[in-house]
Coordinates of C-alpha atoms in Angstrom, one line a residue:
X1 CA 0.0 -0.1 0.2
X2 CA 1.4 3.5 -0.9
X3 CA 1.9 5.5 2.5
X4 CA 0.5 8.9 0.4
X5 CA -1.6 10.4 -1.8
X6 CA 0.1 12.5 -4.6
X7 CA -1.2 16.0 -4.5
X8 CA 0.9 17.4 -7.3
X9 CA 4.4 18.4 -8.2
X10 CA 6.1 21.3 -6.5
X11 CA 8.6 23.7 -8.0
X12 CA 11.9 22.2 -9.3
X13 CA 15.1 21.6 -7.3
X14 CA 18.4 20.8 -8.4
X15 CA 16.9 17.0 -8.8
X16 CA 13.9 18.0 -10.5
X17 CA 10.2 18.8 -9.3
X18 CA 9.4 18.0 -5.5
X19 CA 6.5 15.8 -5.5
X20 CA 3.8 16.8 -2.8
X21 CA 2.6 13.8 -1.0
X22 CA 0.0 13.8 1.7
X23 CA 1.0 11.3 4.3
X24 CA -1.7 8.9 5.2
X25 CA -0.5 8.6 8.8
X26 CA -0.9 12.4 9.2
X27 CA -4.1 12.8 7.1
X28 CA -6.4 12.8 10.2
X29 CA -4.7 16.1 11.3
X30 CA -7.2 17.7 9.1
X31 CA -6.6 20.3 6.2
X32 CA -8.0 23.0 4.6
X33 CA -8.5 23.8 0.7
X34 CA -9.0 27.4 0.0
X35 CA -9.1 30.2 -3.1
X36 CA -10.9 32.2 -5.2
X37 CA -13.8 31.0 -7.2
X38 CA -12.9 29.6 -10.3
X39 CA -8.9 28.8 -9.4
X40 CA -9.6 24.7 -9.0
X41 CA -10.5 24.1 -5.4
X42 CA -13.3 21.5 -6.4
X43 CA -10.7 19.8 -9.0
X44 CA -8.3 19.7 -6.3
X45 CA -10.8 18.3 -3.6
X46 CA -12.3 15.5 -6.1
X47 CA -8.6 14.3 -6.9
X48 CA -7.7 14.0 -3.1
X49 CA -10.9 12.4 -2.2
X50 CA -10.7 9.7 -5.1
X51 CA -7.1 8.8 -4.2
X52 CA -8.8 8.2 -0.7
X53 CA -11.0 6.1 -1.8
X54 CA -8.6 3.9 -3.9
X55 CA -6.5 3.5 -0.8
X56 CA -9.6 2.1 1.1
X57 CA -10.5 5.0 2.9
X58 CA -14.2 5.9 2.9
X59 CA -14.8 9.5 2.2
X60 CA -17.8 11.9 3.1
X61 CA -18.1 15.1 1.2
X62 CA -20.8 17.8 0.7
X63 CA -21.7 18.5 -3.1
X64 CA -22.8 22.1 -2.6
X65 CA -22.7 22.8 -6.2
X66 CA -23.9 19.4 -7.7
X67 CA -21.0 18.7 -9.6
X68 CA -19.3 16.3 -7.1
X69 CA -21.5 13.7 -7.9
X70 CA -19.4 13.0 -11.1
X71 CA -16.8 11.5 -8.7
X72 CA -19.0 8.2 -9.0
X73 CA -18.0 7.8 -12.8
X74 CA -15.1 7.7 -14.8
X75 CA -13.6 10.6 -16.7
X76 CA -13.8 10.3 -20.4
X77 CA -11.5 11.4 -23.4
X78 CA -14.2 13.2 -25.2
X79 CA -15.1 15.3 -22.0
X80 CA -14.7 19.3 -22.1
X81 CA -10.9 19.8 -21.1
X82 CA -9.9 16.3 -21.1
X83 CA -7.1 17.3 -23.2
X84 CA -6.1 19.8 -20.6
X85 CA -6.2 16.9 -17.7
X86 CA -4.0 14.7 -19.9
X87 CA -1.4 17.6 -20.7
X88 CA -1.2 18.4 -16.7
X89 CA -0.8 14.8 -16.2
X90 CA 2.3 14.6 -18.6
X91 CA 3.4 17.7 -17.3
X92 CA 4.0 16.5 -13.5
X93 CA 5.0 12.8 -14.7
X94 CA 1.9 10.9 -14.0
X95 CA 2.7 8.1 -16.5
X96 CA 0.1 5.6 -15.5
X97 CA -2.8 8.5 -15.7
X98 CA -6.2 6.8 -16.7
X99 CA -10.0 7.2 -16.0
X100 CA -11.6 5.5 -13.3
X101 CA -14.8 5.6 -11.3
X102 CA -15.2 5.2 -7.5
X103 CA -17.8 3.5 -5.5
X104 CA -20.4 6.0 -4.3
X105 CA -23.4 6.3 -2.0
X106 CA -25.7 9.2 -2.6
X107 CA -27.1 11.1 0.4
X108 CA -29.9 13.8 0.6
X109 CA -31.5 15.5 3.9
X110 CA -34.5 15.9 1.9
X111 CA -34.8 12.3 0.1
X112 CA -34.5 13.8 -3.2
X113 CA -31.2 12.9 -4.8
X114 CA -30.1 10.3 -2.5
X115 CA -30.9 8.1 0.8
X116 CA -32.4 10.3 3.2
X117 CA -30.4 11.0 6.4
X118 CA -32.4 11.3 9.7
X119 CA -31.6 11.3 13.6
X120 CA -33.8 11.4 16.2
X121 CA -34.0 14.4 18.6
X122 CA -32.9 12.2 21.5
X123 CA -29.6 11.4 19.7
X124 CA -29.3 14.9 19.2
X125 CA -29.4 15.7 22.7
X126 CA -30.3 18.7 24.6
X127 CA -26.6 20.2 24.5
X128 CA -26.2 20.2 21.0
X129 CA -29.7 21.6 20.3
X130 CA -29.4 24.2 22.6
X131 CA -26.2 25.4 21.3
X132 CA -27.5 25.4 17.6
X133 CA -30.4 27.6 18.8
X134 CA -28.4 29.8 20.7
X135 CA -30.5 29.4 24.0
X136 CA -29.5 31.0 27.1
X137 CA -28.6 29.1 30.4
X138 CA -32.2 29.3 31.6
X139 CA -33.6 28.1 28.5
X140 CA -31.0 25.2 28.1
X141 CA -31.9 24.1 31.5
X142 CA -35.7 24.1 30.4
X143 CA -34.7 22.0 27.4
X144 CA -33.1 19.5 29.7
X145 CA -35.7 19.4 32.0
X146 CA -38.0 18.2 29.0
X147 CA -35.4 15.7 27.9
X148 CA -34.8 14.2 31.6
X149 CA -38.9 14.4 32.2
X150 CA -39.3 12.4 28.6
X151 CA -36.7 9.9 29.5
X152 CA -38.3 9.0 33.1
X153 CA -41.7 8.8 31.7
X154 CA -40.6 6.6 28.7
X155 CA -41.5 9.3 26.1
X156 CA -39.7 8.8 23.0
X157 CA -38.4 12.0 21.3
X158 CA -37.9 11.1 17.6
X159 CA -39.1 14.2 15.7
X160 CA -39.7 17.9 16.1
X161 CA -43.3 17.1 16.7
X162 CA -42.5 15.0 19.7
X163 CA -40.1 18.0 21.3
X164 CA -42.8 20.4 20.4
X165 CA -45.2 18.3 22.0
X166 CA -43.1 17.9 25.1
X167 CA -42.4 21.5 25.5
X168 CA -46.0 22.3 25.2
X169 CA -46.7 19.7 28.2
X170 CA -44.0 21.4 30.3
X171 CA -45.5 24.7 29.6
X172 CA -48.9 23.2 30.6
X173 CA -47.5 21.7 33.9
X174 CA -45.0 24.3 34.7
X175 CA -45.6 24.3 38.5
X176 CA -45.6 20.7 39.0
X177 CA -42.2 20.1 36.9
X178 CA -40.6 23.4 38.8
X179 CA -41.2 22.0 42.2
X180 CA -39.7 18.4 40.9
X181 CA -37.0 19.6 38.9
X182 CA -36.3 23.2 39.1
X183 CA -37.8 26.6 37.5
X184 CA -40.0 26.1 34.4
X185 CA -41.3 29.0 33.2
X186 CA -43.9 29.5 30.0
X187 CA -41.7 32.5 28.7
X188 CA -38.7 30.0 28.4
X189 CA -40.6 27.3 27.1
X190 CA -42.0 29.8 24.2
X191 CA -38.5 31.0 23.4
X192 CA -37.3 27.5 22.7
X193 CA -40.6 26.7 20.5
X194 CA -39.9 29.8 18.5
X195 CA -36.2 28.5 17.8
X196 CA -37.6 25.2 16.9
X197 CA -40.1 26.6 14.6
X198 CA -37.1 28.6 12.6
X199 CA -35.5 25.2 12.6
X200 CA -38.4 23.4 11.3
X201 CA -39.0 26.3 8.7
X202 CA -35.3 25.4 7.0
X203 CA -36.4 22.0 6.6
X204 CA -35.6 20.4 10.0
X205 CA -38.6 18.2 10.0
X206 CA -36.9 15.9 7.4
X207 CA -33.8 15.6 9.4
X208 CA -35.4 14.6 12.7
X209 CA -37.2 11.2 12.5
X210 CA -36.7 7.4 12.1
X211 CA -35.0 5.3 10.5
X212 CA -31.9 7.2 12.3
X213 CA -28.7 6.8 10.4
X214 CA -26.3 4.3 11.3
X215 CA -22.9 5.8 11.2
X216 CA -21.3 2.6 10.2
X217 CA -23.2 2.8 6.8
X218 CA -20.6 6.0 5.8
X219 CA -17.5 3.6 6.7
X220 CA -18.2 1.0 4.0
X221 CA -15.7 -0.7 1.3
X222 CA -16.8 -2.4 -1.9
X223 CA -15.3 -5.7 -2.9
X224 CA -12.3 -4.4 -4.3
X225 CA -11.4 -2.8 -0.9
X226 CA -12.2 0.7 -2.3
X227 CA -13.7 3.4 0.2
X228 CA -17.1 4.4 -0.5
X229 CA -17.2 7.9 -1.4
X230 CA -20.5 9.4 0.6
X231 CA -21.7 12.4 -1.6
X232 CA -24.4 14.4 0.4
X233 CA -26.5 16.6 -2.0
X234 CA -26.2 20.0 -0.6
X235 CA -27.1 22.3 -3.6
X236 CA -30.6 22.7 -1.5
X237 CA -29.3 22.3 1.6
X238 CA -26.9 25.4 1.6
X239 CA -29.9 27.5 1.4
X240 CA -30.7 26.5 4.8
X241 CA -27.3 27.3 6.6
X242 CA -28.9 26.2 10.4
X243 CA -29.8 23.1 9.0
X244 CA -26.7 22.7 7.2
X245 CA -24.7 23.4 10.4
X246 CA -27.1 21.2 12.5
X247 CA -26.4 18.2 10.2
X248 CA -22.6 18.5 10.0
X249 CA -22.1 19.2 13.7
X250 CA -24.1 16.3 14.8
X251 CA -22.5 13.8 12.2
X252 CA -19.1 15.0 14.0
X253 CA -20.4 14.6 17.2
X254 CA -21.9 11.2 16.5
X255 CA -18.6 9.9 15.0
X256 CA -16.8 11.1 18.1
X257 CA -19.2 9.3 20.2
X258 CA -19.2 6.2 18.3
X259 CA -15.6 5.4 17.1
X260 CA -13.1 4.0 19.4
X261 CA -10.0 5.9 20.1
X262 CA -7.0 4.9 17.3
X263 CA -4.7 7.2 17.8
X264 CA -2.6 7.8 14.6
X265 CA -3.7 5.1 12.3
X266 CA -1.8 3.8 9.3
X267 CA -4.7 5.4 7.3
X268 CA -7.5 7.5 8.2
X269 CA -10.8 5.6 9.2
X270 CA -12.9 8.2 7.4
X271 CA -12.3 11.7 5.7
X272 CA -14.5 14.7 5.7
X273 CA -14.6 17.5 2.9
X274 CA -17.2 20.1 3.8
X275 CA -17.4 22.5 0.7
X276 CA -18.5 26.0 1.6
X277 CA -17.3 25.8 4.9
X278 CA -18.1 29.5 5.7
X279 CA -21.8 28.3 6.1
X280 CA -20.8 26.5 9.2
X281 CA -19.4 29.6 10.6
X282 CA -21.5 32.6 9.0
X283 CA -23.4 34.2 12.0
X284 CA -23.2 31.3 14.1
X285 CA -23.1 31.7 17.9
X286 CA -19.8 31.3 19.7
X287 CA -21.1 28.4 21.6
X288 CA -21.7 26.4 18.0
X289 CA -18.2 27.7 17.0
X290 CA -16.6 26.5 20.0
X291 CA -18.3 23.0 19.7
X292 CA -17.1 22.6 16.3
X293 CA -13.4 23.7 17.3
X294 CA -13.6 20.9 20.2
X295 CA -14.7 18.1 17.8
X296 CA -12.4 18.9 15.4
X297 CA -9.6 19.1 17.9
X298 CA -10.6 15.6 19.5
X299 CA -12.0 13.7 16.6
X300 CA -8.3 13.3 15.3
X301 CA -7.7 10.5 17.7
X302 CA -10.6 8.6 16.4
X303 CA -8.9 8.3 13.0
X304 CA -11.3 11.0 11.2
X305 CA -9.8 13.7 9.2
X306 CA -11.8 17.0 8.5
X307 CA -11.0 19.0 5.5
X308 CA -12.7 22.6 5.1
X309 CA -13.1 24.0 1.6
X310 CA -13.6 27.7 1.4
X311 CA -13.1 30.7 -0.8
X312 CA -11.3 32.8 1.8
X313 CA -9.0 31.1 4.4
X314 CA -10.2 33.7 7.0
X315 CA -13.5 32.2 6.6
X316 CA -12.6 29.8 9.2
X317 CA -12.3 31.2 12.7
X318 CA -8.9 30.8 14.2
X319 CA -9.4 28.3 16.7
X320 CA -10.6 25.8 14.1
X321 CA -7.9 27.1 11.5
X322 CA -5.0 26.3 14.0
X323 CA -5.9 22.6 14.0
X324 CA -5.5 22.1 10.1
X325 CA -2.2 20.8 9.5
X326 CA -2.4 20.1 5.7
X327 CA -3.0 23.0 3.4
X328 CA -3.5 23.7 -0.2
X329 CA -3.9 27.4 -1.0
X330 CA -5.2 28.3 -4.7
X331 CA -5.0 31.8 -6.0
X332 CA -6.5 34.8 -4.1
X333 CA -7.9 37.9 -5.7
X334 CA -6.4 41.5 -3.9
X335 CA -9.6 43.4 -5.1
X336 CA -10.8 44.6 -1.7
X337 CA -8.9 45.4 1.9
X338 CA -10.6 42.0 3.1
X339 CA -8.8 40.2 0.1
X340 CA -5.6 41.8 1.1
X341 CA -6.0 40.8 4.6
X342 CA -6.9 37.6 3.8
X343 CA -3.8 37.1 1.6
X344 CA -1.3 38.2 4.3
X345 CA -3.2 36.0 6.7
X346 CA -2.5 32.9 4.4
X347 CA 1.1 33.7 3.8
X348 CA 1.7 33.9 7.6
X349 CA 0.3 30.4 8.1
X350 CA 2.7 28.7 5.7
X351 CA 6.3 27.4 6.9
X352 CA 8.9 30.0 5.2
X353 CA 10.3 29.0 1.9
X354 CA 13.2 31.2 1.5
X355 CA 13.0 30.9 -2.5
X356 CA 9.6 31.7 -2.4
X357 CA 7.6 35.2 -1.8
X358 CA 4.2 33.6 -0.7
X359 CA 2.2 36.7 -0.8
X360 CA 3.1 37.4 -4.3
X361 CA 2.6 33.8 -5.5
X362 CA -0.8 33.8 -4.0
X363 CA -2.0 36.4 -6.6
X364 CA 0.1 34.9 -9.2
X365 CA -1.2 31.2 -9.2
X366 CA -2.9 29.8 -12.4
X367 CA -5.9 27.7 -12.6
X368 CA -5.0 24.2 -11.1
X369 CA -1.6 25.6 -9.7
X370 CA -1.6 25.9 -5.5
X371 CA 0.5 26.5 -2.6
X372 CA 1.0 23.6 -0.6
X373 CA 2.3 22.5 2.7
X374 CA 1.7 19.1 4.0
X375 CA 2.6 17.6 7.4
X376 CA 5.7 15.4 7.3
X377 CA 6.3 11.9 8.8
X378 CA 7.4 13.7 12.0
X379 CA 4.5 16.0 12.1
X380 CA 6.0 19.1 11.3
X381 CA 4.7 21.1 8.6
X382 CA 6.6 20.8 5.0
X383 CA 8.1 24.1 3.3
X384 CA 5.3 25.7 1.5
X385 CA 5.8 24.9 -2.3
X386 CA 4.2 26.1 -5.5
X387 CA 2.6 23.2 -6.8
X388 CA 1.1 21.8 -10.1
X389 CA -2.4 19.9 -9.0
X390 CA -2.6 16.5 -10.0
X391 CA -5.7 15.8 -12.2
X392 CA -8.4 13.5 -11.0
X393 CA -9.4 10.3 -12.7
X394 CA -13.3 10.7 -12.3
X395 CA -15.7 12.8 -14.2
X396 CA -15.6 16.6 -13.9
X397 CA -19.2 17.5 -13.7
X398 CA -22.5 16.2 -12.2
X399 CA -24.1 12.7 -13.1
X400 CA -27.6 13.0 -14.9
X401 CA -30.9 11.9 -13.2
X402 CA -30.6 8.2 -15.2
X403 CA -27.0 7.7 -13.7
X404 CA -28.2 8.9 -10.3
X405 CA -31.1 6.5 -10.5
X406 CA -28.8 3.4 -11.4
X407 CA -26.2 4.0 -8.8
X408 CA -29.0 4.4 -6.5
X409 CA -30.3 1.0 -7.1
X410 CA -26.9 -0.7 -6.4
X411 CA -26.1 1.1 -3.1
X412 CA -25.3 -1.0 -0.3
X413 CA -28.1 1.1 1.6
X414 CA -30.7 0.8 -1.0
X415 CA -34.0 0.2 0.7
X416 CA -32.6 0.9 4.3
X417 CA -33.7 4.5 4.9
X418 CA -36.1 5.2 2.0
X419 CA -39.1 4.7 3.9
X420 CA -40.1 6.7 7.0
X421 CA -40.7 4.8 10.1
X422 CA -43.3 6.5 12.4
X423 CA -43.5 4.8 15.7
X424 CA -45.3 5.7 18.8
X425 CA -43.6 8.5 20.5
X426 CA -44.2 11.4 22.7
X427 CA -46.3 13.2 20.2
X428 CA -48.7 10.7 20.3
X429 CA -48.7 9.4 23.9
X430 CA -49.2 12.9 25.3
X431 CA -52.0 13.4 22.4
X432 CA -53.5 10.5 23.8
X433 CA -53.2 11.3 27.4
X434 CA -54.5 14.7 26.8
X435 CA -57.8 13.3 25.1
X436 CA -58.0 10.5 28.0
X437 CA -58.0 13.6 30.4
X438 CA -60.3 15.6 28.5
X439 CA -62.7 12.5 28.3
X440 CA -62.3 12.0 31.9
X441 CA -63.0 15.6 32.7
X442 CA -66.0 15.7 30.3
X443 CA -67.3 12.4 32.1
X444 CA -66.5 14.1 35.5
X445 CA -68.2 17.2 34.5
X446 CA -71.6 15.1 33.2
X447 CA -71.3 12.9 36.4
X448 CA -71.6 16.1 38.5
X449 CA -74.3 17.6 36.4
X450 CA -76.2 14.3 36.8
X451 CA -75.7 14.0 40.2
X452 CA -77.1 17.7 40.6
X453 CA -79.8 16.9 38.7
X454 CA -80.7 13.8 40.7
X455 CA -80.1 15.9 43.8
X456 CA -82.4 18.4 42.7
X457 CA -85.0 15.8 41.7
X458 CA -84.8 14.3 45.0
X459 CA -85.4 17.5 46.7
X460 CA -88.6 18.0 44.6
X461 CA -89.7 14.6 45.3
X462 CA -88.9 15.1 49.4
X463 CA -90.9 18.1 49.2
X464 CA -93.9 16.5 47.4
X465 CA -93.9 13.5 49.8
X466 CA -93.7 16.1 52.7
X467 CA -96.8 17.9 51.2
X468 CA -98.4 14.6 50.8
X469 CA -97.7 13.5 54.2
X470 CA -99.1 16.7 55.8
X471 CA -102.2 16.7 53.8
X472 CA -102.7 13.1 54.8
X473 CA -102.1 13.9 58.4
X474 CA -104.7 17.0 58.1
X475 CA -107.0 14.7 56.1
X476 CA -106.7 12.1 59.0
X477 CA -107.2 14.7 61.8
X478 CA -110.0 16.3 60.2
X479 CA -111.7 12.6 59.9
X480 CA -110.9 12.1 63.5
X481 CA -112.6 14.9 64.4
X482 CA -115.7 14.5 62.2
X483 CA -115.7 10.9 63.8
X484 CA -115.5 12.3 67.3
X485 CA -118.6 14.6 66.5
X486 CA -121.7 13.3 67.4
X487 CA -124.8 13.1 64.7
X488 CA -127.9 15.3 64.6
X489 CA -130.0 12.4 66.0
X490 CA -127.5 12.1 68.7
X491 CA -127.5 15.7 69.5
X492 CA -131.4 15.7 69.6
X493 CA -131.5 12.7 72.0
X494 CA -128.5 14.5 74.1
X495 CA -130.7 17.8 74.1
X496 CA -133.9 16.0 74.7
X497 CA -132.0 14.2 77.5
X498 CA -130.4 17.4 78.9
X499 CA -134.1 19.0 78.8
X500 CA -135.8 16.4 80.1
X501 CA -132.9 16.0 83.1
X502 CA -133.5 19.6 83.5
X503 CA -137.1 19.5 84.2
X504 CA -137.0 16.6 86.2
X505 CA -134.3 18.0 88.3
X506 CA -136.0 21.0 89.0
X507 CA -139.3 19.0 90.1
X508 CA -137.5 16.8 92.1
X509 CA -135.7 19.7 93.7
X510 CA -139.2 21.5 94.4
X511 CA -140.4 18.4 95.7
X512 CA -137.7 18.1 98.0
X513 CA -137.7 21.7 99.2
X514 CA -141.3 21.2 100.1
X515 CA -140.7 18.1 101.8
X516 CA -137.8 19.5 103.8
X517 CA -138.7 23.1 104.1
X518 CA -142.4 22.7 103.9
X519 CA -144.8 25.4 102.6
X520 CA -146.1 25.7 99.5
X521 CA -144.3 24.9 96.5
X522 CA -144.1 28.3 95.0
X523 CA -142.6 29.8 98.2
X524 CA -140.6 27.2 99.0
X525 CA -139.2 26.9 95.9
X526 CA -138.3 30.5 95.8
X527 CA -136.4 30.1 99.1
X528 CA -132.6 30.0 99.6
X529 CA -132.6 26.2 100.6
X530 CA -135.0 25.3 97.8
X531 CA -132.4 26.9 95.2
X532 CA -129.6 25.1 96.5
X533 CA -131.4 21.9 96.3
X534 CA -132.3 22.7 92.7
X535 CA -129.1 23.5 91.7
X536 CA -127.4 20.5 93.2
X537 CA -130.1 18.1 91.4
X538 CA -130.0 19.8 88.3
X539 CA -126.2 19.6 88.2
X540 CA -126.7 15.5 88.7
X541 CA -129.1 15.3 85.9
X542 CA -127.3 17.1 83.3

């Protein structure tokens, strides 16, 4: 196996041109390919990527302009500029130059030009999401609480719908969650939801879901031992910079967490090429930039190399640029003060070559020519050399729809990710709970209303029974009184009896009075004693 990748032929010395070779054992120390539009960055990227593939190293590259898909097809002698490629190969001594294809797998977050790439919200985690959405400390804490509660309750957070449902639940139950985990406010939840809506508007719904990408599917080699070139269709994706940054940061983080420590292997486990790298950093919050810098610094020990491709080297933050050991600098234009600053900055990053004025050379470079400085076997940077870049062997230009479809059909991942999987997760479970709670509340309300109506009816019936009993008692009392009252005949008899008794009593009294007191009946009856006797006898006969 070759111990390096031939980048091109450097300026001649007394023994001829100096080959510029990328040492495979130092290829995981990352790199930078920079230069103005039209200076040959994409061709350089393609040539290096296909060389990695040929040596059994899987490659991932973001195809921002759509032309890198041609790496899957062999070049052609009838293609545009084919004669220039052949001439360049001859000029730098590539005697065995021939056209060749490369095994490729097409990917697309939108699922239009390749296999969909998805991950779940849970796999992304609250920390990465917080940094991507530039949440403050309080909001990040609330998001962590939402993840914690979901984990404890067995609520799967798979897509953005699940996370939105979880946040809505947190807002509705802020008091109980605050007592259990810490302060949760509706204002903080609302701020997170607004940030999620921005991410969703850029196509985040396509990225979050299942089946989630198995990172090992990007580490495959074909039956010939060549590493697969994973081509991400990014021409549409680059219009959504937040989603682009989300995906790339997740992918690097996933690799860092999944792959074992290998130090400096004989060759990289995987090599990334991020075209239009400024999209990762434009308007990015410092927390996100710090995270990228941390991953780039640490992922080297996992055997992963990261190469940024951008127009201007100052597009890359200093902390990140400081990790890029292998550098290929194409021409820059000194049209503006910013361009002049970039030229000076680029020149100062190279190891000095006493025979080369770097600042002057940068603006004089021709198309397909670059200033190259690569790490040597001992890890030190090589002296910068003005270099003619080796031509690629694959097609320069995009594949057509038919060719893409054929490559898709023979992909080792064909059918694995194309259909969306929608398992029961937090959104469905919380919705079911909400419906059950609403139904229970409705049933409770209906039962309460029924109980109230039954109680009112019972009161009415009680009042009616009470009235009936009172009426019955009144009627019984009246009947009793009526029954106790004597009839007309009885009253007549009683009256006659009393009258008779009164008459008899008076007669008896008169007779007794005469007998006792003597004298005529009239006189004696008028006496005091006679009156007394009559009174007594009258009383007895009543």
